[in-house]
Amino acid sequence: MRNALATWCRRLPILLALVAVAGCVSLPQRVEGAFVERTLRLDGVDRRYQVFVPSSAAGGRHPPVVVFLHGSGERGDDGHKPTLVGVGPYVRAHRDDFPAIVVFPQAPAGTEWSGNLPLVEATLDAALREFRGDPRRVSVTGLSMGGYGVWDVALRTPGRFAALAPVCGGVLQPRAERDTLFVAAVAGEADPYTAIARRLHGVPTWIFHGAKDDVVPPGDDRKLVAAFRAADARDARYTEFADANHNSWDPAYAQTPEFWDWLFAQSR
């Protein structure tokens, strides 16, 4: 008994030191209601991207997931610019009650989304794993270049998305090279509008455009929604803002509250 007591007394300073150290170390806390930066290595190159992580009160245990595809002005390798236009500002203004994980991949300078589909897939997969998103409630939206990208991403990964929401995008090059196809996934199709609608008619889709858009005119989106309806689409919606030019993303994301209700109601 005396030996055991002596041994315990010798160990007591060590135990007290461990308790003191433990009291100084804070365990990592779950990120909630905030943007976080992440990096993944793809084809030997580090790619930075951001993810918005909702609070557990707003998103629950397995929140829905939104992939946001930025426009041409947000390309680069900083990982931050994609959060500054479109969905990002709306989420910041509603960070306490926004219920979804939002993934913000970034296309490198000088590239289009059609050439970055592995990057989109990799960032989405990483965010789903780390933040426990619901794989049945993954949607994709994007503006301008990202609006074109929505079609490519959805066509290349059939069955993955619960909803699509392209904003001020299209199918063909909007400027002088009007006959150039921008949605690479339907290259070779005589009628790309019908081809897109035929392949995606079962995915709920809401298209937005500005009637006065002189950067990407709304003609392509008008043809697309007509093709979806002709294909007896499950849920094809089109909103054209009468007074909007190219920036139809602010009225779409920030001034159409029913859009978010619709988006989060979708599930595969």
Coordinates of C-alpha atoms in Angstrom, one line a residue:
M1 CA 0.0 0.0 0.0
R2 CA 2.9 2.3 0.9
N3 CA 4.6 1.6 -2.4
A4 CA 1.5 2.3 -4.4
L5 CA 1.0 5.6 -2.6
A6 CA 4.6 6.6 -3.3
T7 CA 4.2 5.8 -6.9
W8 CA 1.0 7.8 -7.2
C9 CA 2.7 10.8 -5.5
R10 CA 5.5 10.6 -8.0
R11 CA 3.1 10.7 -10.9
L12 CA 0.9 13.5 -9.5
P13 CA 3.0 16.4 -10.9
I14 CA 2.9 14.8 -14.3
L15 CA -0.9 14.4 -14.2
L16 CA -1.4 17.9 -13.0
A17 CA 0.8 19.2 -15.9
L18 CA -1.2 17.2 -18.4
V19 CA -4.5 18.7 -17.0
A20 CA -3.0 22.2 -17.2
V21 CA -1.9 21.7 -20.8
A22 CA -5.3 20.3 -21.7
G23 CA -7.0 23.3 -20.2
C24 CA -4.9 25.6 -22.6
V25 CA -5.7 23.6 -25.7
S26 CA -9.0 24.4 -27.4
L27 CA -10.6 21.7 -29.5
P28 CA -11.4 22.7 -33.1
Q29 CA -15.0 24.0 -33.4
R30 CA -17.4 23.2 -36.2
V31 CA -17.5 26.0 -38.7
E32 CA -21.0 27.5 -38.8
G33 CA -22.5 30.3 -40.8
A34 CA -19.2 31.2 -42.5
F35 CA -17.1 31.0 -45.6
V36 CA -14.0 28.8 -45.5
E37 CA -11.2 28.5 -47.9
R38 CA -10.0 25.1 -49.1
T39 CA -7.4 23.8 -51.5
L40 CA -7.3 20.6 -53.6
R41 CA -4.7 19.2 -55.8
L42 CA -5.8 18.4 -59.3
D43 CA -3.5 17.2 -62.1
G44 CA -0.6 18.4 -60.1
V45 CA -1.9 21.9 -59.5
D46 CA -3.3 23.3 -56.3
R47 CA -6.7 24.9 -56.8
R48 CA -8.2 27.2 -54.2
Y49 CA -11.9 27.5 -53.7
Q50 CA -14.4 28.5 -51.0
V51 CA -17.3 26.9 -49.3
F52 CA -20.1 28.5 -47.3
V53 CA -21.0 26.3 -44.4
P54 CA -24.5 27.0 -42.8
S55 CA -25.2 26.9 -39.2
S56 CA -26.5 23.6 -37.9
A57 CA -29.7 25.5 -36.8
A58 CA -30.3 26.6 -40.4
G59 CA -29.1 23.6 -42.4
G60 CA -29.6 20.6 -40.1
R61 CA -27.4 17.6 -40.0
H62 CA -27.2 17.1 -43.8
P63 CA -27.8 20.4 -45.6
P64 CA -28.7 20.8 -49.2
V65 CA -25.8 21.8 -51.5
V66 CA -25.5 24.6 -54.1
V67 CA -22.7 24.7 -56.7
F68 CA -22.2 28.3 -57.9
L69 CA -20.4 28.8 -61.3
H70 CA -19.1 32.4 -61.6
G71 CA -18.8 34.6 -64.7
S72 CA -15.7 35.4 -66.8
G73 CA -14.7 38.3 -64.5
E74 CA -14.1 36.1 -61.5
R75 CA -11.7 33.7 -63.1
G76 CA -8.3 33.3 -61.6
D77 CA -6.5 31.4 -58.8
D78 CA -7.2 33.5 -55.7
G79 CA -10.2 31.4 -54.6
H80 CA -12.0 34.5 -53.3
K81 CA -13.4 36.4 -56.3
P82 CA -16.2 33.9 -57.0
T83 CA -17.8 34.8 -53.7
L84 CA -18.1 38.5 -54.6
V85 CA -20.8 38.4 -57.3
G86 CA -24.1 36.7 -57.5
V87 CA -24.8 34.1 -54.8
G88 CA -22.0 35.1 -52.5
P89 CA -23.3 38.6 -51.5
Y90 CA -26.8 37.1 -51.0
V91 CA -25.5 34.5 -48.7
R92 CA -23.4 37.0 -46.7
A93 CA -26.5 39.1 -46.2
H94 CA -28.4 36.0 -44.9
R95 CA -25.6 34.0 -43.3
D96 CA -27.5 33.3 -40.1
D97 CA -30.4 31.6 -41.7
F98 CA -29.2 30.5 -45.2
P99 CA -29.7 26.7 -45.0
A100 CA -27.4 25.3 -47.6
I101 CA -23.7 24.5 -48.2
V102 CA -22.5 26.6 -51.2
V103 CA -19.5 25.5 -53.2
F104 CA -17.5 28.2 -55.1
P105 CA -15.1 26.6 -57.6
Q106 CA -12.9 29.0 -59.6
A107 CA -12.0 28.6 -63.3
P108 CA -8.5 29.5 -64.1
A109 CA -7.8 32.7 -66.2
G110 CA -8.6 32.3 -69.9
T111 CA -10.7 29.1 -69.5
E112 CA -14.4 28.2 -69.8
W113 CA -16.4 25.9 -67.5
S114 CA -16.6 23.4 -70.3
G115 CA -12.9 22.8 -69.8
N116 CA -13.1 22.7 -66.0
L117 CA -15.7 20.0 -65.3
P118 CA -13.3 17.8 -63.3
L119 CA -12.6 20.8 -61.1
V120 CA -16.3 21.3 -60.4
E121 CA -16.7 17.7 -59.6
A122 CA -13.7 17.5 -57.3
T123 CA -14.7 20.6 -55.3
L124 CA -18.2 19.4 -55.0
D125 CA -17.2 15.9 -53.8
A126 CA -14.7 17.3 -51.3
A127 CA -17.4 19.7 -49.8
L128 CA -20.0 16.9 -49.6
R129 CA -17.5 14.7 -47.7
E130 CA -16.2 17.3 -45.3
F131 CA -19.4 19.2 -44.5
R132 CA -21.8 16.2 -44.8
G133 CA -24.1 17.7 -47.4
D134 CA -27.1 15.8 -48.7
P135 CA -26.1 14.2 -52.1
R136 CA -29.8 14.0 -53.1
R137 CA -30.3 17.7 -52.8
V138 CA -27.4 19.1 -54.9
S139 CA -28.3 21.9 -57.3
V140 CA -26.2 24.0 -59.7
T141 CA -26.6 27.7 -60.6
G142 CA -24.3 30.2 -62.4
L143 CA -24.3 33.5 -64.1
S144 CA -23.1 34.6 -67.6
M145 CA -20.2 32.3 -68.4
G146 CA -21.5 30.2 -65.4
G147 CA -25.0 30.2 -66.9
Y148 CA -23.5 28.4 -70.0
G149 CA -21.5 26.2 -67.6
V150 CA -24.7 25.0 -65.8
W151 CA -25.7 23.2 -69.0
D152 CA -22.3 21.6 -69.6
V153 CA -22.0 20.4 -66.0
A154 CA -25.5 19.0 -65.9
L155 CA -25.2 17.3 -69.3
R156 CA -21.8 15.7 -68.4
T157 CA -23.0 14.4 -65.0
P158 CA -26.5 13.2 -65.7
G159 CA -28.6 12.3 -62.7
R160 CA -26.4 14.2 -60.2
F161 CA -28.4 17.4 -59.8
A162 CA -31.8 18.0 -58.2
A163 CA -32.2 21.4 -59.9
L164 CA -30.6 23.7 -62.4
A165 CA -30.7 27.5 -62.4
P166 CA -28.8 29.2 -65.1
V167 CA -28.7 33.1 -65.1
C168 CA -28.1 35.2 -68.2
G169 CA -26.4 32.3 -70.0
G170 CA -27.1 30.6 -73.3
V171 CA -25.9 28.0 -75.8
L172 CA -24.1 29.9 -78.6
Q173 CA -21.4 32.5 -78.5
P174 CA -23.2 35.8 -77.9
R175 CA -21.0 38.1 -80.0
A176 CA -19.7 38.1 -83.5
E177 CA -18.9 34.4 -83.7
R178 CA -22.6 33.7 -83.2
D179 CA -22.4 30.3 -84.8
T180 CA -19.8 29.1 -82.2
L181 CA -21.3 26.6 -79.7
F182 CA -20.4 27.3 -76.1
V183 CA -22.1 24.3 -74.5
A184 CA -19.6 21.7 -75.6
A185 CA -21.7 18.8 -74.3
V186 CA -24.1 19.1 -77.2
A187 CA -21.5 19.6 -79.9
G188 CA -22.6 17.9 -83.1
E189 CA -26.3 18.3 -82.4
A190 CA -28.3 19.9 -85.3
D191 CA -30.6 21.6 -82.7
P192 CA -28.7 22.1 -79.4
Y193 CA -31.8 23.5 -77.7
T194 CA -33.9 20.5 -78.3
A195 CA -30.9 18.2 -77.4
I196 CA -30.5 19.9 -74.0
A197 CA -34.2 19.8 -73.3
R198 CA -34.4 16.2 -74.3
R199 CA -31.6 15.1 -72.0
L200 CA -32.5 17.3 -69.0
H201 CA -36.3 17.4 -69.2
G202 CA -36.6 15.4 -65.9
V203 CA -34.6 17.9 -63.9
P204 CA -36.4 20.9 -62.4
T205 CA -35.0 24.0 -64.1
W206 CA -35.5 27.8 -63.6
I207 CA -33.9 30.1 -66.1
F208 CA -33.4 33.8 -65.6
H209 CA -32.5 36.6 -68.0
G210 CA -32.7 40.3 -68.5
A211 CA -34.9 41.5 -71.4
K212 CA -32.4 44.3 -72.1
D213 CA -29.3 42.1 -72.0
D214 CA -26.9 43.4 -74.7
V215 CA -24.0 41.2 -73.6
V216 CA -25.7 37.8 -73.8
P217 CA -29.1 38.5 -75.5
P218 CA -32.0 36.5 -74.1
G219 CA -32.8 34.7 -77.4
D220 CA -31.1 31.5 -76.4
D221 CA -32.9 31.2 -73.1
R222 CA -36.2 31.9 -74.8
K223 CA -35.5 29.0 -77.2
L224 CA -34.4 26.8 -74.4
V225 CA -37.5 27.2 -72.3
A226 CA -39.7 26.6 -75.3
A227 CA -37.7 23.4 -76.0
F228 CA -38.1 22.3 -72.4
R229 CA -41.9 22.8 -72.6
A230 CA -42.1 21.1 -75.9
A231 CA -40.3 18.1 -74.3
D232 CA -42.9 18.0 -71.6
A233 CA -40.4 18.9 -68.9
R234 CA -41.1 18.1 -65.3
D235 CA -40.7 21.7 -64.2
A236 CA -39.3 24.3 -66.5
R237 CA -39.6 27.9 -65.4
Y238 CA -38.4 31.1 -67.1
T239 CA -38.2 34.6 -65.6
E240 CA -37.3 37.5 -67.8
F241 CA -36.8 40.8 -66.0
A242 CA -38.2 43.6 -68.2
D243 CA -35.8 46.3 -67.0
A244 CA -32.6 44.3 -66.4
N245 CA -29.6 44.3 -68.7
H246 CA -26.8 41.7 -68.3
N247 CA -27.0 41.9 -64.5
S248 CA -30.0 39.7 -64.0
W249 CA -28.3 37.9 -61.2
D250 CA -29.2 40.5 -58.5
P251 CA -32.9 40.4 -59.2
A252 CA -32.7 36.6 -59.5
Y253 CA -30.9 35.8 -56.3
A254 CA -31.7 38.8 -54.1
Q255 CA -35.2 39.8 -55.2
T256 CA -36.9 36.5 -56.0
P257 CA -37.4 34.9 -52.6
E258 CA -39.6 32.2 -54.1
F259 CA -36.6 31.0 -56.1
W260 CA -34.8 29.8 -53.0
D261 CA -37.9 28.1 -51.6
W262 CA -38.2 26.3 -54.9
L263 CA -34.5 25.3 -55.1
F264 CA -34.4 23.9 -51.6
A265 CA -37.6 21.9 -52.2
Q266 CA -36.0 19.9 -54.9
S267 CA -34.6 16.4 -54.3
R268 CA -33.5 13.5 -56.5

